[in-house]
mmCIF file of C-alpha atoms and ligand atoms in Angstrom:
data_model
loop_
_atom_site.group_PDB
_atom_site.id
_atom_site.type_symbol
_atom_site.label_atom_id
_atom_site.label_comp_id
_atom_site.label_asym_id
_atom_site.label_seq_id
_atom_site.Cartn_x
_atom_site.Cartn_y
_atom_site.Cartn_z
ATOM 1 C CA MET X 117 0.000 0.000 0.000
ATOM 2 C CA THR X 118 1.401 3.426 -0.834
ATOM 3 C CA SER X 119 1.759 5.879 2.019
ATOM 4 C CA PRO X 120 -0.504 8.946 1.998
ATOM 5 C CA TYR X 121 2.455 10.926 3.411
ATOM 6 C CA GLU X 122 5.258 12.458 1.374
ATOM 7 C CA THR X 123 7.530 13.858 4.062
ATOM 8 C CA ILE X 124 7.253 11.380 6.941
ATOM 9 C CA GLU X 125 7.112 7.639 7.564
ATOM 10 C CA VAL X 126 4.302 6.447 9.826
ATOM 11 C CA ARG X 127 4.190 3.116 11.695
ATOM 12 C CA PRO X 128 1.036 2.240 13.662
ATOM 13 C CA VAL X 129 1.668 1.215 17.277
ATOM 14 C CA GLY X 130 -1.629 -0.201 18.546
ATOM 15 C CA GLY X 131 -4.841 -1.339 16.891
ATOM 16 C CA ALA X 132 -6.904 1.414 18.502
ATOM 17 C CA LEU X 133 -4.429 4.286 18.711
ATOM 18 C CA GLY X 134 -0.825 5.411 18.458
ATOM 19 C CA ALA X 135 1.596 5.929 15.589
ATOM 20 C CA GLU X 136 5.378 6.369 15.436
ATOM 21 C CA ILE X 137 6.553 9.049 13.046
ATOM 22 C CA HIS X 138 9.978 8.695 11.462
ATOM 23 C CA GLY X 139 12.013 10.951 9.212
ATOM 24 C CA VAL X 140 11.538 14.106 11.281
ATOM 25 C CA ASP X 141 14.019 16.248 13.198
ATOM 26 C CA LEU X 142 11.921 18.246 15.660
ATOM 27 C CA SER X 143 14.834 20.545 16.512
ATOM 28 C CA LEU X 144 14.335 22.213 13.108
ATOM 29 C CA ASP X 145 11.740 24.680 11.954
ATOM 30 C CA LEU X 146 9.634 22.091 10.092
ATOM 31 C CA PRO X 147 8.481 22.867 6.557
ATOM 32 C CA ASP X 148 4.720 23.577 6.416
ATOM 33 C CA ARG X 149 4.041 20.431 4.402
ATOM 34 C CA GLN X 150 5.763 18.195 6.956
ATOM 35 C CA PHE X 151 4.051 19.931 9.859
ATOM 36 C CA SER X 152 0.657 19.494 8.257
ATOM 37 C CA GLU X 153 1.305 15.772 7.685
ATOM 38 C CA ILE X 154 2.277 15.411 11.369
ATOM 39 C CA ARG X 155 -0.957 17.201 12.297
ATOM 40 C CA GLU X 156 -2.944 14.688 10.232
ATOM 41 C CA VAL X 157 -1.270 11.739 11.975
ATOM 42 C CA PHE X 158 -1.956 13.372 15.343
ATOM 43 C CA ARG X 159 -5.633 13.897 14.418
ATOM 44 C CA ASP X 160 -6.067 10.302 13.267
ATOM 45 C CA ASN X 161 -4.085 8.385 15.927
ATOM 46 C CA GLY X 162 -4.667 10.051 19.306
ATOM 47 C CA VAL X 163 -0.994 9.865 20.259
ATOM 48 C CA ILE X 164 2.138 10.207 18.132
ATOM 49 C CA PHE X 165 5.670 9.148 18.988
ATOM 50 C CA PHE X 166 9.099 10.247 17.785
ATOM 51 C CA ARG X 167 12.463 8.596 18.445
ATOM 52 C CA ASP X 168 16.053 9.804 18.770
ATOM 53 C CA GLN X 169 15.282 13.506 19.080
ATOM 54 C CA LYS X 170 17.800 15.965 20.512
ATOM 55 C CA LEU X 171 15.964 19.057 21.679
ATOM 56 C CA THR X 172 17.100 21.968 23.789
ATOM 57 C CA PRO X 173 14.371 23.372 26.060
ATOM 58 C CA GLU X 174 13.994 26.254 23.588
ATOM 59 C CA GLN X 175 13.451 23.820 20.690
ATOM 60 C CA HIS X 176 10.934 21.814 22.740
ATOM 61 C CA ILE X 177 9.063 25.062 23.434
ATOM 62 C CA ALA X 178 9.247 26.158 19.770
ATOM 63 C CA PHE X 179 7.754 22.832 18.594
ATOM 64 C CA ALA X 180 4.936 23.117 21.159
ATOM 65 C CA GLU X 181 4.176 26.720 20.226
ATOM 66 C CA ARG X 182 3.805 25.744 16.589
ATOM 67 C CA TRP X 183 0.588 23.963 17.714
ATOM 68 C CA ALA X 184 -0.850 26.476 20.159
ATOM 69 C CA PRO X 185 0.226 28.672 23.076
ATOM 70 C CA ILE X 186 1.599 26.784 26.063
ATOM 71 C CA ASN X 187 -0.697 26.126 29.012
ATOM 72 C CA ILE X 188 1.639 26.228 32.008
ATOM 73 C CA ASN X 189 0.818 23.532 34.548
ATOM 74 C CA ARG X 190 0.452 25.225 37.912
ATOM 75 C CA PHE X 191 1.059 22.127 40.034
ATOM 76 C CA PHE X 192 4.244 20.589 38.608
ATOM 77 C CA THR X 193 7.674 21.943 39.443
ATOM 78 C CA HIS X 194 9.346 23.257 36.315
ATOM 79 C CA VAL X 195 12.673 22.796 34.632
ATOM 80 C CA GLU X 196 15.101 25.324 36.063
ATOM 81 C CA GLY X 197 15.022 28.514 34.007
ATOM 82 C CA HIS X 198 12.077 27.229 31.922
ATOM 83 C CA PRO X 199 8.703 27.783 33.616
ATOM 84 C CA LYS X 200 6.900 26.555 30.481
ATOM 85 C CA ILE X 201 8.385 23.062 30.895
ATOM 86 C CA ALA X 202 7.058 20.838 33.687
ATOM 87 C CA LEU X 203 9.440 18.405 35.315
ATOM 88 C CA VAL X 204 8.189 14.817 35.492
ATOM 89 C CA LEU X 205 10.777 13.197 37.715
ATOM 90 C CA LYS X 206 11.077 10.163 39.939
ATOM 91 C CA GLU X 207 14.335 9.638 41.850
ATOM 92 C CA PRO X 208 15.622 6.173 42.823
ATOM 93 C CA ASP X 209 14.615 6.695 46.469
ATOM 94 C CA GLN X 210 11.061 7.876 45.627
ATOM 95 C CA LYS X 211 8.207 5.384 45.609
ATOM 96 C CA ARG X 212 5.335 7.306 44.002
ATOM 97 C CA ASN X 213 5.394 8.469 40.412
ATOM 98 C CA ILE X 214 3.478 11.294 38.784
ATOM 99 C CA GLY X 215 0.528 10.332 36.617
ATOM 100 C CA GLY X 216 0.382 6.728 37.794
ATOM 101 C CA GLY X 217 -3.404 6.368 37.381
ATOM 102 C CA TRP X 218 -5.454 6.676 34.192
ATOM 103 C CA HIS X 219 -6.150 10.326 33.471
ATOM 104 C CA THR X 220 -6.454 13.084 30.914
ATOM 105 C CA ASP X 221 -4.379 16.170 31.633
ATOM 106 C CA HIS X 222 -6.034 19.366 32.840
ATOM 107 C CA THR X 223 -9.705 18.297 32.625
ATOM 108 C CA TYR X 224 -10.180 20.353 35.794
ATOM 109 C CA ASP X 225 -9.612 23.491 33.683
ATOM 110 C CA ILE X 226 -12.454 25.340 31.978
ATOM 111 C CA GLU X 227 -10.405 25.307 28.776
ATOM 112 C CA PRO X 228 -8.407 22.063 29.151
ATOM 113 C CA ALA X 229 -5.020 21.611 27.488
ATOM 114 C CA MET X 230 -5.415 20.075 24.020
ATOM 115 C CA GLY X 231 -2.281 17.973 24.199
ATOM 116 C CA SER X 232 0.919 17.207 26.070
ATOM 117 C CA ILE X 233 4.409 16.740 24.663
ATOM 118 C CA LEU X 234 6.568 14.523 26.872
ATOM 119 C CA TYR X 235 10.303 14.281 26.119
ATOM 120 C CA ALA X 236 12.441 11.554 27.731
ATOM 121 C CA HIS X 237 15.808 12.575 29.179
ATOM 122 C CA GLU X 238 16.615 9.643 31.495
ATOM 123 C CA VAL X 239 14.730 6.365 31.517
ATOM 124 C CA PRO X 240 15.017 3.217 33.637
ATOM 125 C CA GLN X 241 16.849 0.205 32.220
ATOM 126 C CA SER X 242 13.502 -1.523 32.008
ATOM 127 C CA GLY X 243 9.967 -0.440 32.857
ATOM 128 C CA GLY X 244 8.668 3.118 33.102
ATOM 129 C CA ASP X 245 6.478 2.761 29.988
ATOM 130 C CA THR X 246 3.444 4.949 29.401
ATOM 131 C CA MET X 247 0.072 3.463 28.462
ATOM 132 C CA PHE X 248 -2.552 5.235 26.382
ATOM 133 C CA ALA X 249 -6.240 4.452 25.836
ATOM 134 C CA SER X 250 -8.488 5.601 23.000
ATOM 135 C CA MET X 251 -11.583 7.474 24.101
ATOM 136 C CA TYR X 252 -12.872 7.268 20.523
ATOM 137 C CA ALA X 253 -12.856 3.468 20.785
ATOM 138 C CA ALA X 254 -14.404 3.683 24.250
ATOM 139 C CA TYR X 255 -17.306 5.798 22.998
ATOM 140 C CA GLU X 256 -17.843 4.118 19.647
ATOM 141 C CA THR X 257 -18.227 0.638 21.173
ATOM 142 C CA LEU X 258 -20.984 1.588 23.630
ATOM 143 C CA SER X 259 -24.593 0.631 22.908
ATOM 144 C CA ASP X 260 -26.813 3.184 21.174
ATOM 145 C CA GLY X 261 -28.883 3.442 24.351
ATOM 146 C CA LEU X 262 -25.933 4.297 26.590
ATOM 147 C CA LYS X 263 -24.510 6.671 23.974
ATOM 148 C CA GLN X 264 -27.845 8.493 23.968
ATOM 149 C CA THR X 265 -27.880 8.771 27.769
ATOM 150 C CA LEU X 266 -24.268 10.004 27.896
ATOM 151 C CA ASN X 267 -24.815 12.527 25.124
ATOM 152 C CA GLY X 268 -27.273 14.329 27.399
ATOM 153 C CA LEU X 269 -24.902 14.501 30.384
ATOM 154 C CA ARG X 270 -22.152 16.788 31.605
ATOM 155 C CA ALA X 271 -19.573 15.906 34.257
ATOM 156 C CA ARG X 272 -17.842 17.761 37.064
ATOM 157 C CA HIS X 273 -14.031 17.685 37.119
ATOM 158 C CA SER X 274 -11.685 18.905 39.847
ATOM 159 C CA SER X 275 -8.026 19.196 40.788
ATOM 160 C CA ARG X 276 -8.789 19.657 44.508
ATOM 161 C CA HIS X 277 -8.533 16.017 45.584
ATOM 162 C CA ILE X 278 -5.387 15.402 43.505
ATOM 163 C CA PHE X 279 -3.339 18.585 43.909
ATOM 164 C CA GLY X 280 -5.072 20.409 46.801
ATOM 165 C CA PRO X 281 -4.230 20.785 50.488
ATOM 166 C CA ALA X 282 -5.426 17.250 51.333
ATOM 167 C CA ARG X 283 -2.691 15.772 49.161
ATOM 168 C CA ALA X 284 -0.089 18.194 50.466
ATOM 169 C CA GLY X 285 -1.106 17.103 53.969
ATOM 170 C CA ARG X 286 -0.392 13.453 53.167
ATOM 171 C CA LYS X 287 3.338 14.243 52.977
ATOM 172 C CA ASP X 288 4.105 11.387 50.619
ATOM 173 C CA ASP X 289 7.238 11.538 48.507
ATOM 174 C CA THR X 290 5.597 13.642 45.791
ATOM 175 C CA VAL X 291 6.133 16.591 48.147
ATOM 176 C CA GLY X 292 8.618 18.850 46.362
ATOM 177 C CA ARG X 293 7.514 17.561 42.962
ATOM 178 C CA ILE X 294 3.917 18.833 43.231
ATOM 179 C CA LYS X 295 3.396 22.449 44.325
ATOM 180 C CA ASN X 296 0.812 25.220 44.818
ATOM 181 C CA PRO X 297 -1.957 23.261 46.610
ATOM 182 C CA GLU X 298 -3.729 26.587 47.174
ATOM 183 C CA LEU X 299 -4.235 26.894 43.401
ATOM 184 C CA ALA X 300 -6.304 23.693 43.287
ATOM 185 C CA ASN X 301 -9.397 25.788 43.763
ATOM 186 C CA GLN X 302 -11.231 25.662 40.450
ATOM 187 C CA ASP X 303 -13.575 23.028 39.091
ATOM 188 C CA ALA X 304 -14.923 22.654 35.579
ATOM 189 C CA VAL X 305 -17.944 21.088 33.929
ATOM 190 C CA HIS X 306 -17.597 19.484 30.482
ATOM 191 C CA PRO X 307 -19.858 17.366 28.263
ATOM 192 C CA VAL X 308 -19.411 13.636 28.930
ATOM 193 C CA VAL X 309 -19.182 13.104 25.177
ATOM 194 C CA ILE X 310 -17.294 15.726 23.200
ATOM 195 C CA THR X 311 -16.971 16.248 19.473
ATOM 196 C CA HIS X 312 -13.292 16.442 18.695
ATOM 197 C CA PRO X 313 -12.482 19.823 17.159
ATOM 198 C CA LEU X 314 -10.004 18.379 14.622
ATOM 199 C CA SER X 315 -11.449 14.983 13.715
ATOM 200 C CA GLY X 316 -15.168 15.639 14.207
ATOM 201 C CA ARG X 317 -15.397 12.228 15.964
ATOM 202 C CA LYS X 318 -17.162 11.731 19.284
ATOM 203 C CA SER X 319 -14.958 10.941 22.264
ATOM 204 C CA LEU X 320 -15.715 9.918 25.860
ATOM 205 C CA TYR X 321 -14.544 12.747 28.116
ATOM 206 C CA VAL X 322 -14.507 11.474 31.710
ATOM 207 C CA ASN X 323 -11.482 10.026 33.496
ATOM 208 C CA PRO X 324 -10.804 8.193 36.761
ATOM 209 C CA SER X 325 -8.458 10.824 38.218
ATOM 210 C CA PHE X 326 -10.211 14.157 37.848
ATOM 211 C CA THR X 327 -13.910 13.443 37.181
ATOM 212 C CA LEU X 328 -16.030 13.675 40.343
ATOM 213 C CA GLY X 329 -19.500 12.921 39.020
ATOM 214 C CA PHE X 330 -22.246 13.929 36.633
ATOM 215 C CA GLU X 331 -23.741 17.391 36.789
ATOM 216 C CA GLY X 332 -26.939 17.286 38.855
ATOM 217 C CA TRP X 333 -26.047 13.831 40.307
ATOM 218 C CA THR X 334 -24.264 13.165 43.593
ATOM 219 C CA ASP X 335 -20.829 11.539 43.508
ATOM 220 C CA VAL X 336 -22.343 8.390 45.032
ATOM 221 C CA GLU X 337 -25.058 8.239 42.354
ATOM 222 C CA SER X 338 -22.479 8.844 39.621
ATOM 223 C CA LYS X 339 -19.999 6.203 40.756
ATOM 224 C CA PRO X 340 -21.597 3.017 39.370
ATOM 225 C CA LEU X 341 -21.941 4.436 35.857
ATOM 226 C CA LEU X 342 -18.492 6.023 35.953
ATOM 227 C CA ASP X 343 -16.978 2.740 37.191
ATOM 228 C CA TYR X 344 -18.664 0.929 34.309
ATOM 229 C CA LEU X 345 -17.287 3.460 31.809
ATOM 230 C CA TYR X 346 -13.775 3.266 33.288
ATOM 231 C CA ALA X 347 -13.686 -0.548 33.112
ATOM 232 C CA HIS X 348 -15.014 -0.410 29.553
ATOM 233 C CA ALA X 349 -12.585 2.313 28.416
ATOM 234 C CA SER X 350 -9.464 0.683 29.870
ATOM 235 C CA GLN X 351 -9.905 -2.714 28.206
ATOM 236 C CA PRO X 352 -6.599 -3.806 26.652
ATOM 237 C CA SER X 353 -7.820 -3.670 23.055
ATOM 238 C CA PHE X 354 -8.387 0.083 23.378
ATOM 239 C CA THR X 355 -4.838 0.715 24.650
ATOM 240 C CA CYS X 356 -1.246 0.880 23.479
ATOM 241 C CA GLN X 357 1.977 0.979 25.475
ATOM 242 C CA PHE X 358 5.071 3.029 24.669
ATOM 243 C CA GLN X 359 8.563 1.979 25.698
ATOM 244 C CA TRP X 360 10.802 4.996 26.178
ATOM 245 C CA GLN X 361 14.410 5.573 25.219
ATOM 246 C CA PRO X 362 16.326 8.792 25.890
ATOM 247 C CA GLY X 363 15.299 11.166 23.105
ATOM 248 C CA SER X 364 11.828 9.653 22.664
ATOM 249 C CA ILE X 365 8.851 12.002 22.492
ATOM 250 C CA ALA X 366 5.155 11.263 22.945
ATOM 251 C CA PHE X 367 2.579 13.860 21.981
ATOM 252 C CA TRP X 368 -0.907 12.839 23.090
ATOM 253 C CA ASP X 369 -4.262 14.356 22.350
ATOM 254 C CA ASN X 370 -6.060 15.089 25.591
ATOM 255 C CA ARG X 371 -9.430 15.262 23.784
ATOM 256 C CA ALA X 372 -9.144 11.686 22.522
ATOM 257 C CA THR X 373 -7.034 9.689 25.003
ATOM 258 C CA TRP X 374 -6.228 8.753 28.561
ATOM 259 C CA HIS X 375 -2.701 7.938 29.697
ATOM 260 C CA LEU X 376 -1.028 6.228 32.658
ATOM 261 C CA ALA X 377 2.657 6.201 33.670
ATOM 262 C CA VAL X 378 3.531 2.649 34.775
ATOM 263 C CA ASN X 379 5.329 2.728 38.141
ATOM 264 C CA ASP X 380 7.376 -0.474 37.845
ATOM 265 C CA TYR X 381 10.954 0.780 38.100
ATOM 266 C CA GLN X 382 11.591 1.223 41.811
ATOM 267 C CA GLY X 383 15.186 2.185 42.618
ATOM 268 C CA GLN X 384 15.802 3.758 39.193
ATOM 269 C CA ARG X 385 15.634 7.332 37.948
ATOM 270 C CA ARG X 386 13.210 8.583 35.297
ATOM 271 C CA LEU X 387 13.387 12.193 34.097
ATOM 272 C CA MET X 388 11.034 13.675 31.531
ATOM 273 C CA HIS X 389 10.166 17.200 30.376
ATOM 274 C CA ARG X 390 6.508 17.910 29.648
ATOM 275 C CA ILE X 391 4.847 20.814 27.877
ATOM 276 C CA THR X 392 1.058 21.118 27.803
ATOM 277 C CA VAL X 393 -0.403 22.894 24.809
ATOM 278 C CA ALA X 394 -3.507 25.069 25.249
ATOM 279 C CA GLY X 395 -6.945 23.977 24.089
ATOM 280 C CA THR X 396 -10.375 25.548 23.933
ATOM 281 C CA ALA X 397 -13.696 24.960 25.685
ATOM 282 C CA LEU X 398 -15.150 21.572 24.719
ATOM 283 C CA HIS X 399 -18.528 20.856 23.111
HETATM 284 C C1 LIG K 499 1.918 12.464 32.807
HETATM 285 O O1 LIG K 499 0.925 11.964 33.297
HETATM 286 O O2 LIG K 499 1.882 13.529 32.230
HETATM 287 C C2 LIG K 499 3.243 11.734 32.889
HETATM 288 C C3 LIG K 499 3.278 10.564 31.986
HETATM 289 C C4 LIG K 499 4.582 9.833 32.112
HETATM 290 O O3 LIG K 499 5.446 10.228 32.888
HETATM 291 O O4 LIG K 499 4.751 8.837 31.402
#
């Protein structure tokens, strides 16, 4: 089969989502044609991966800003001298990782980040993969009846229970890596099913980390249906898993995926730089 792309090589990663893009040097100012082909792969695959990249923080920022302005994460510590780049770090003596449960970044914001660009600096000898799940697949495989019910619902999302004072009070070893608990003071309401602004496809937009419940329902009333949706959405056939090397980059679409950082590398260091790219209100 001939490739639809002229300037890049694309290799699918999972059946439901994910594609590796080869033949690109992200440290350069990409020609418009190549950038638009990368945008198409991003739109169609939910998460795209690059290998063997060598980016300075400035080049990482320039690539991100080609997509949209940067949405600075207010809870992560940042790379020294670069407030736009969040540090995703786990030291050998730390037990907890960041992002170790299924989630979508920034759903607690009124205008959630559209995507996140994670760049690997140091990775464990084995383990430390990131998993992704397709929220297109999750939605599209529901029954017509449940789709209809969900299409009429909105859900409440919050950062309070994850980044707020209660977490800071726990004094686990994420202290020092997560900051500003006082800024975890804003909740957001989004449709449970969104229409993706680039692809036009419908996507399930609730996640186990930040969604509290449905609008107009109590958390207790919401839980059984949310639990059903979470079990459905995380089934292996809707996921892919990415094995990092130094220089690898993953760019995931927060409107179409969940992700989870696997915490299976105790005693080893993992150091990543993450930039979140701004999105718009969701419909
Ligand atoms: C994150 O949730 O943004 C971090 C993912 C990872 O470290 O693999």
